[in-house]
Amino acid sequence: MEVELPIVLDRTSHVPLAAQLAGRLREAILEGTLRPEHTLPASRRLAAELGVSRGVVVRAYEQISGEGYLESRGSAGTRVAVRLDGRGMPAPKTTPKPAPVPKAMIDLTPGRPSGEPFRDPEWKAAWKKAIGEPVQVELPPALGMPALRTALARHLGASRGLTVDAGDIVITAGTSDALQLIATALRSRTGAPRVLVEDPGYPTARRVLTAAGALVEAIPVGEDGSEARRLNALGSRPDAILLTPSHQYPLGGRMPVQERLAVLAWAGRNHVTVLEDDYDSEFRHTRMPLPALASLPSNADVILIGTFSKALSPWLRCGYLVVRGAAGERIKRAREELDTPVSGMLQSALANYLDGGGLARHIARARRQYARRRALMIDRLGGRADLKLAALDGGLHAIIRIDERVDAREVVEEALKQGVCVVSLEGYFAEGGAENGLVIGYGAPSDLQLSRALDIITAIIDAKAKGNNAGSA
Ligand SMILES: Cc1ncc(COP(=O)(O)O)c(C=O)c1O
């Protein structure tokens, strides 16, 4: 049922029109005027009725969808997603005891973006166009479909300032596939390649590289990633080093340009292939991304590993490599020999989405959504002396460091019992020196869910700190 909304906006107010509209809609939901059986007017129609641009309505809908009050159902419109009892709701004639509602799990596991792109009409149109293309009965090209490689080269130029030739791009089934391919390509007659990884770092990368036959060694890194000083002091040289210079995973710092140049100089001198995991550089919240290692002058072979897992979804299993130098040639040869694991239909749809500007628009929307959740985290936790927030400059995860009175592993255990899935920072360390903290993925939950989960987590931390204080008194 579509509703008529008697909304009046105050054009003299300093509050932006989108924020006013979001506020009115939120109030209407909280008062029970807008209920789950209601469909909101299409953004174009409401914009015309209110005499505002469509962007104002879209931003307001996005805002309260992100808070969990609305859900977009594609061509079926935008619907109210929650029924809030209480203020303004008609009183029930009888007051039956409410049945206990099974608590839905709120999942804060990092690495999960919002599911929004799959509801994007432009995404659906990109697939429709791909399905309508002439039927293909052969294997897709091993290095990727030219249309997608060309669209990506353009996209990386505009979004990452990378001058890339489509011929330097290899389409992969995501980072895990890329790492297997690289391990295969680097395997020499002398045996397994030695790959240096960051500690703390991405546990999946350690697992996949090892399973693909590489000898993985961890090097301790600080918040801003690897330090050339430490690399220069290494006794022997690895075949490759895997780095996250734009947003150290999981600590969240970024490698300064001077350090980037020093790491590249070390790699060039020692013939070490640099693997630059650029997994979430689309999402910068405070500062511009620094230039990719792959774009800096150097005689080292740098392989940029990109993924659609954060900008779109890991459900797609699609990513890409930007390759150069002798290592790049070996990677391409290995891919030609192994064949591509990436569906041609998916590549075609992605190329359509990129070419039509859908991906850039989705990233802009998602950036606003993640920036809001980041602000929510700061708002809720930033003032506490016992918790230190980090990794908030970009991406879709944050770190909460907890003081030593409370064991983060116990918080994880208790949170799970109370319906919140969150992970401990400890699991990211390959060797000793683990820190006491939590890693919070804020991409997938709605604002409402994130807020609820933070309430639960902080209550657990408070209770444990109180219990431990009482115990030690
Ligand atoms: C550091 C890092 N790199 C890459 C990825 C993406 O991996 P994939 O492309 O295999 O989904 C993730 C996902 O969480 C990550 O945390």
Short mmCIF file of C-alpha atoms in Angstrom, two decimals, residues 104-270:
data_model
loop_
_atom_site.label_atom_id
_atom_site.label_comp_id
_atom_site.label_asym_id
_atom_site.label_seq_id
_atom_site.Cartn_x
_atom_site.Cartn_y
_atom_site.Cartn_z
CA ALA A 104 18.50 -12.43 15.43
CA MET A 105 22.26 -12.64 15.37
CA ILE A 106 24.02 -9.38 14.55
CA ASP A 107 27.13 -10.25 12.61
CA LEU A 108 30.06 -7.84 12.96
CA THR A 109 32.60 -10.14 11.29
CA PRO A 110 34.88 -7.89 9.24
CA GLY A 111 35.07 -8.18 5.46
CA ARG A 112 31.32 -8.00 4.88
CA PRO A 113 30.03 -5.02 2.89
CA SER A 114 26.44 -3.82 2.72
CA GLY A 115 24.16 -5.87 0.49
CA GLU A 116 22.90 -2.72 -1.23
CA PRO A 117 24.43 -3.22 -4.71
CA PHE A 118 22.28 -6.26 -5.34
CA ARG A 119 19.18 -4.09 -4.93
CA ASP A 120 20.52 -1.41 -7.26
CA PRO A 121 18.35 -1.14 -10.42
CA GLU A 122 21.51 -0.29 -12.40
CA TRP A 123 23.07 -3.58 -11.26
CA LYS A 124 19.98 -5.46 -12.40
CA ALA A 125 20.02 -3.62 -15.72
CA ALA A 126 23.70 -4.52 -16.21
CA TRP A 127 22.81 -8.20 -15.79
CA LYS A 128 19.79 -7.93 -18.08
CA LYS A 129 22.02 -6.49 -20.77
CA ALA A 130 24.62 -9.25 -20.23
CA ILE A 131 21.95 -11.94 -20.55
CA GLY A 132 20.71 -10.36 -23.79
CA GLU A 133 24.15 -10.43 -25.41
CA PRO A 134 24.82 -12.98 -28.19
CA VAL A 135 25.13 -16.52 -26.82
CA GLN A 136 28.73 -17.60 -26.26
CA VAL A 137 29.69 -21.25 -26.27
CA GLU A 138 33.43 -21.04 -25.69
CA LEU A 139 35.55 -20.46 -22.59
CA PRO A 140 36.01 -16.85 -21.58
CA PRO A 141 39.53 -15.52 -22.36
CA ALA A 142 42.04 -16.72 -19.72
CA LEU A 143 43.18 -13.23 -18.72
CA GLY A 144 39.65 -11.83 -18.64
CA MET A 145 37.15 -10.36 -21.07
CA PRO A 146 38.51 -7.34 -22.97
CA ALA A 147 35.37 -5.32 -22.16
CA LEU A 148 35.93 -5.74 -18.41
CA ARG A 149 39.70 -5.18 -18.59
CA THR A 150 39.12 -1.95 -20.53
CA ALA A 151 36.36 -0.75 -18.19
CA LEU A 152 38.56 -1.50 -15.17
CA ALA A 153 41.55 0.35 -16.65
CA ARG A 154 39.30 3.41 -17.02
CA HIS A 155 37.83 2.95 -13.53
CA LEU A 156 41.26 2.63 -11.87
CA GLY A 157 42.44 5.76 -13.69
CA ALA A 158 39.49 7.79 -12.44
CA SER A 159 39.19 6.35 -8.93
CA ARG A 160 42.75 5.44 -7.99
CA GLY A 161 44.83 7.70 -10.24
CA LEU A 162 46.47 4.64 -11.79
CA THR A 163 47.58 4.79 -15.40
CA VAL A 164 46.91 1.25 -16.46
CA ASP A 165 46.79 -0.42 -19.82
CA ALA A 166 43.93 -2.92 -20.20
CA GLY A 167 46.60 -5.44 -21.25
CA ASP A 168 48.18 -5.21 -17.77
CA ILE A 169 44.96 -6.38 -16.08
CA VAL A 170 44.20 -10.01 -15.26
CA ILE A 171 40.69 -10.80 -14.04
CA THR A 172 40.63 -13.13 -11.02
CA ALA A 173 38.05 -14.79 -8.81
CA GLY A 174 39.08 -12.47 -5.95
CA THR A 175 42.14 -12.12 -3.73
CA SER A 176 42.29 -15.76 -2.64
CA ASP A 177 42.34 -16.87 -6.27
CA ALA A 178 44.93 -14.17 -7.06
CA LEU A 179 47.23 -15.44 -4.28
CA GLN A 180 46.97 -19.03 -5.51
CA LEU A 181 47.79 -17.87 -9.02
CA ILE A 182 50.76 -15.83 -7.79
CA ALA A 183 52.10 -18.73 -5.68
CA THR A 184 51.87 -20.97 -8.74
CA ALA A 185 53.56 -18.39 -10.97
CA LEU A 186 56.40 -17.76 -8.51
CA ARG A 187 57.11 -21.44 -7.95
CA SER A 188 60.51 -22.02 -9.48
CA ARG A 189 62.51 -25.09 -10.30
CA THR A 190 64.20 -24.65 -6.94
CA GLY A 191 60.90 -25.18 -5.15
CA ALA A 192 58.32 -23.32 -3.12
CA PRO A 193 58.37 -19.50 -3.21
CA ARG A 194 59.08 -17.70 0.10
CA VAL A 195 56.46 -15.05 0.75
CA LEU A 196 56.73 -12.51 3.55
CA VAL A 197 53.42 -11.41 5.07
CA GLU A 198 52.51 -8.76 7.62
CA ASP A 199 52.02 -9.70 11.27
CA PRO A 200 49.29 -8.89 12.24
CA GLY A 201 47.78 -9.53 8.84
CA TYR A 202 45.04 -11.15 6.80
CA PRO A 203 44.72 -14.74 8.12
CA THR A 204 43.08 -15.95 4.90
CA ALA A 205 46.12 -14.83 2.89
CA ARG A 206 48.44 -16.84 5.17
CA ARG A 207 46.19 -19.89 4.84
CA VAL A 208 45.73 -19.68 1.06
CA LEU A 209 49.40 -19.05 0.28
CA THR A 210 50.44 -22.00 2.45
CA ALA A 211 47.83 -24.26 0.85
CA ALA A 212 49.09 -23.17 -2.58
CA GLY A 213 52.58 -24.38 -1.67
CA ALA A 214 54.30 -21.13 -0.64
CA LEU A 215 56.56 -20.88 2.40
CA VAL A 216 54.96 -18.11 4.40
CA GLU A 217 56.95 -16.06 6.89
CA ALA A 218 55.47 -13.31 9.02
CA ILE A 219 57.24 -10.04 9.70
CA PRO A 220 56.04 -7.85 12.58
CA VAL A 221 54.56 -4.57 11.41
CA GLY A 222 53.29 -1.45 13.14
CA GLU A 223 50.05 0.40 12.57
CA ASP A 224 51.38 1.91 9.32
CA GLY A 225 52.58 -1.40 7.95
CA SER A 226 55.96 -2.74 6.99
CA GLU A 227 59.09 -0.75 7.68
CA ALA A 228 62.01 -0.68 5.25
CA ARG A 229 64.39 -0.59 8.23
CA ARG A 230 63.23 -4.06 9.29
CA LEU A 231 63.32 -5.37 5.71
CA ASN A 232 66.87 -4.11 5.19
CA ALA A 233 67.92 -6.02 8.31
CA LEU A 234 66.60 -9.35 7.00
CA GLY A 235 69.26 -12.02 6.64
CA SER A 236 67.88 -13.58 3.45
CA ARG A 237 65.60 -12.36 0.71
CA PRO A 238 62.07 -13.66 0.08
CA ASP A 239 60.61 -14.11 -3.41
CA ALA A 240 57.67 -11.83 -2.63
CA ILE A 241 56.20 -9.63 0.08
CA LEU A 242 52.45 -9.11 0.64
CA LEU A 243 51.54 -5.66 1.94
CA THR A 244 48.42 -3.61 2.70
CA PRO A 245 49.93 -0.10 2.42
CA SER A 246 46.68 1.82 1.93
CA HIS A 247 44.96 0.46 5.03
CA GLN A 248 47.05 -1.95 7.06
CA TYR A 249 44.94 -5.01 7.77
CA PRO A 250 43.68 -5.05 10.43
CA LEU A 251 45.37 -2.20 12.37
CA GLY A 252 44.27 0.39 9.84
CA GLY A 253 47.24 2.75 9.39
CA ARG A 254 48.63 3.82 6.04
CA MET A 255 52.20 3.58 4.92
CA PRO A 256 53.72 7.04 4.44
CA VAL A 257 55.00 7.85 0.94
CA GLN A 258 58.62 8.01 2.12
CA GLU A 259 58.31 4.51 3.58
CA ARG A 260 56.65 3.28 0.37
CA LEU A 261 59.62 4.49 -1.67
CA ALA A 262 62.08 2.88 0.77
CA VAL A 263 60.23 -0.47 0.65
CA LEU A 264 60.21 -0.33 -3.15
CA ALA A 265 63.94 0.44 -3.21
CA TRP A 266 64.60 -2.58 -0.95
CA ALA A 267 62.42 -4.78 -3.19
CA GLY A 268 64.12 -3.52 -6.36
CA ARG A 269 67.64 -4.13 -4.97
CA ASN A 270 66.75 -7.63 -3.78
#
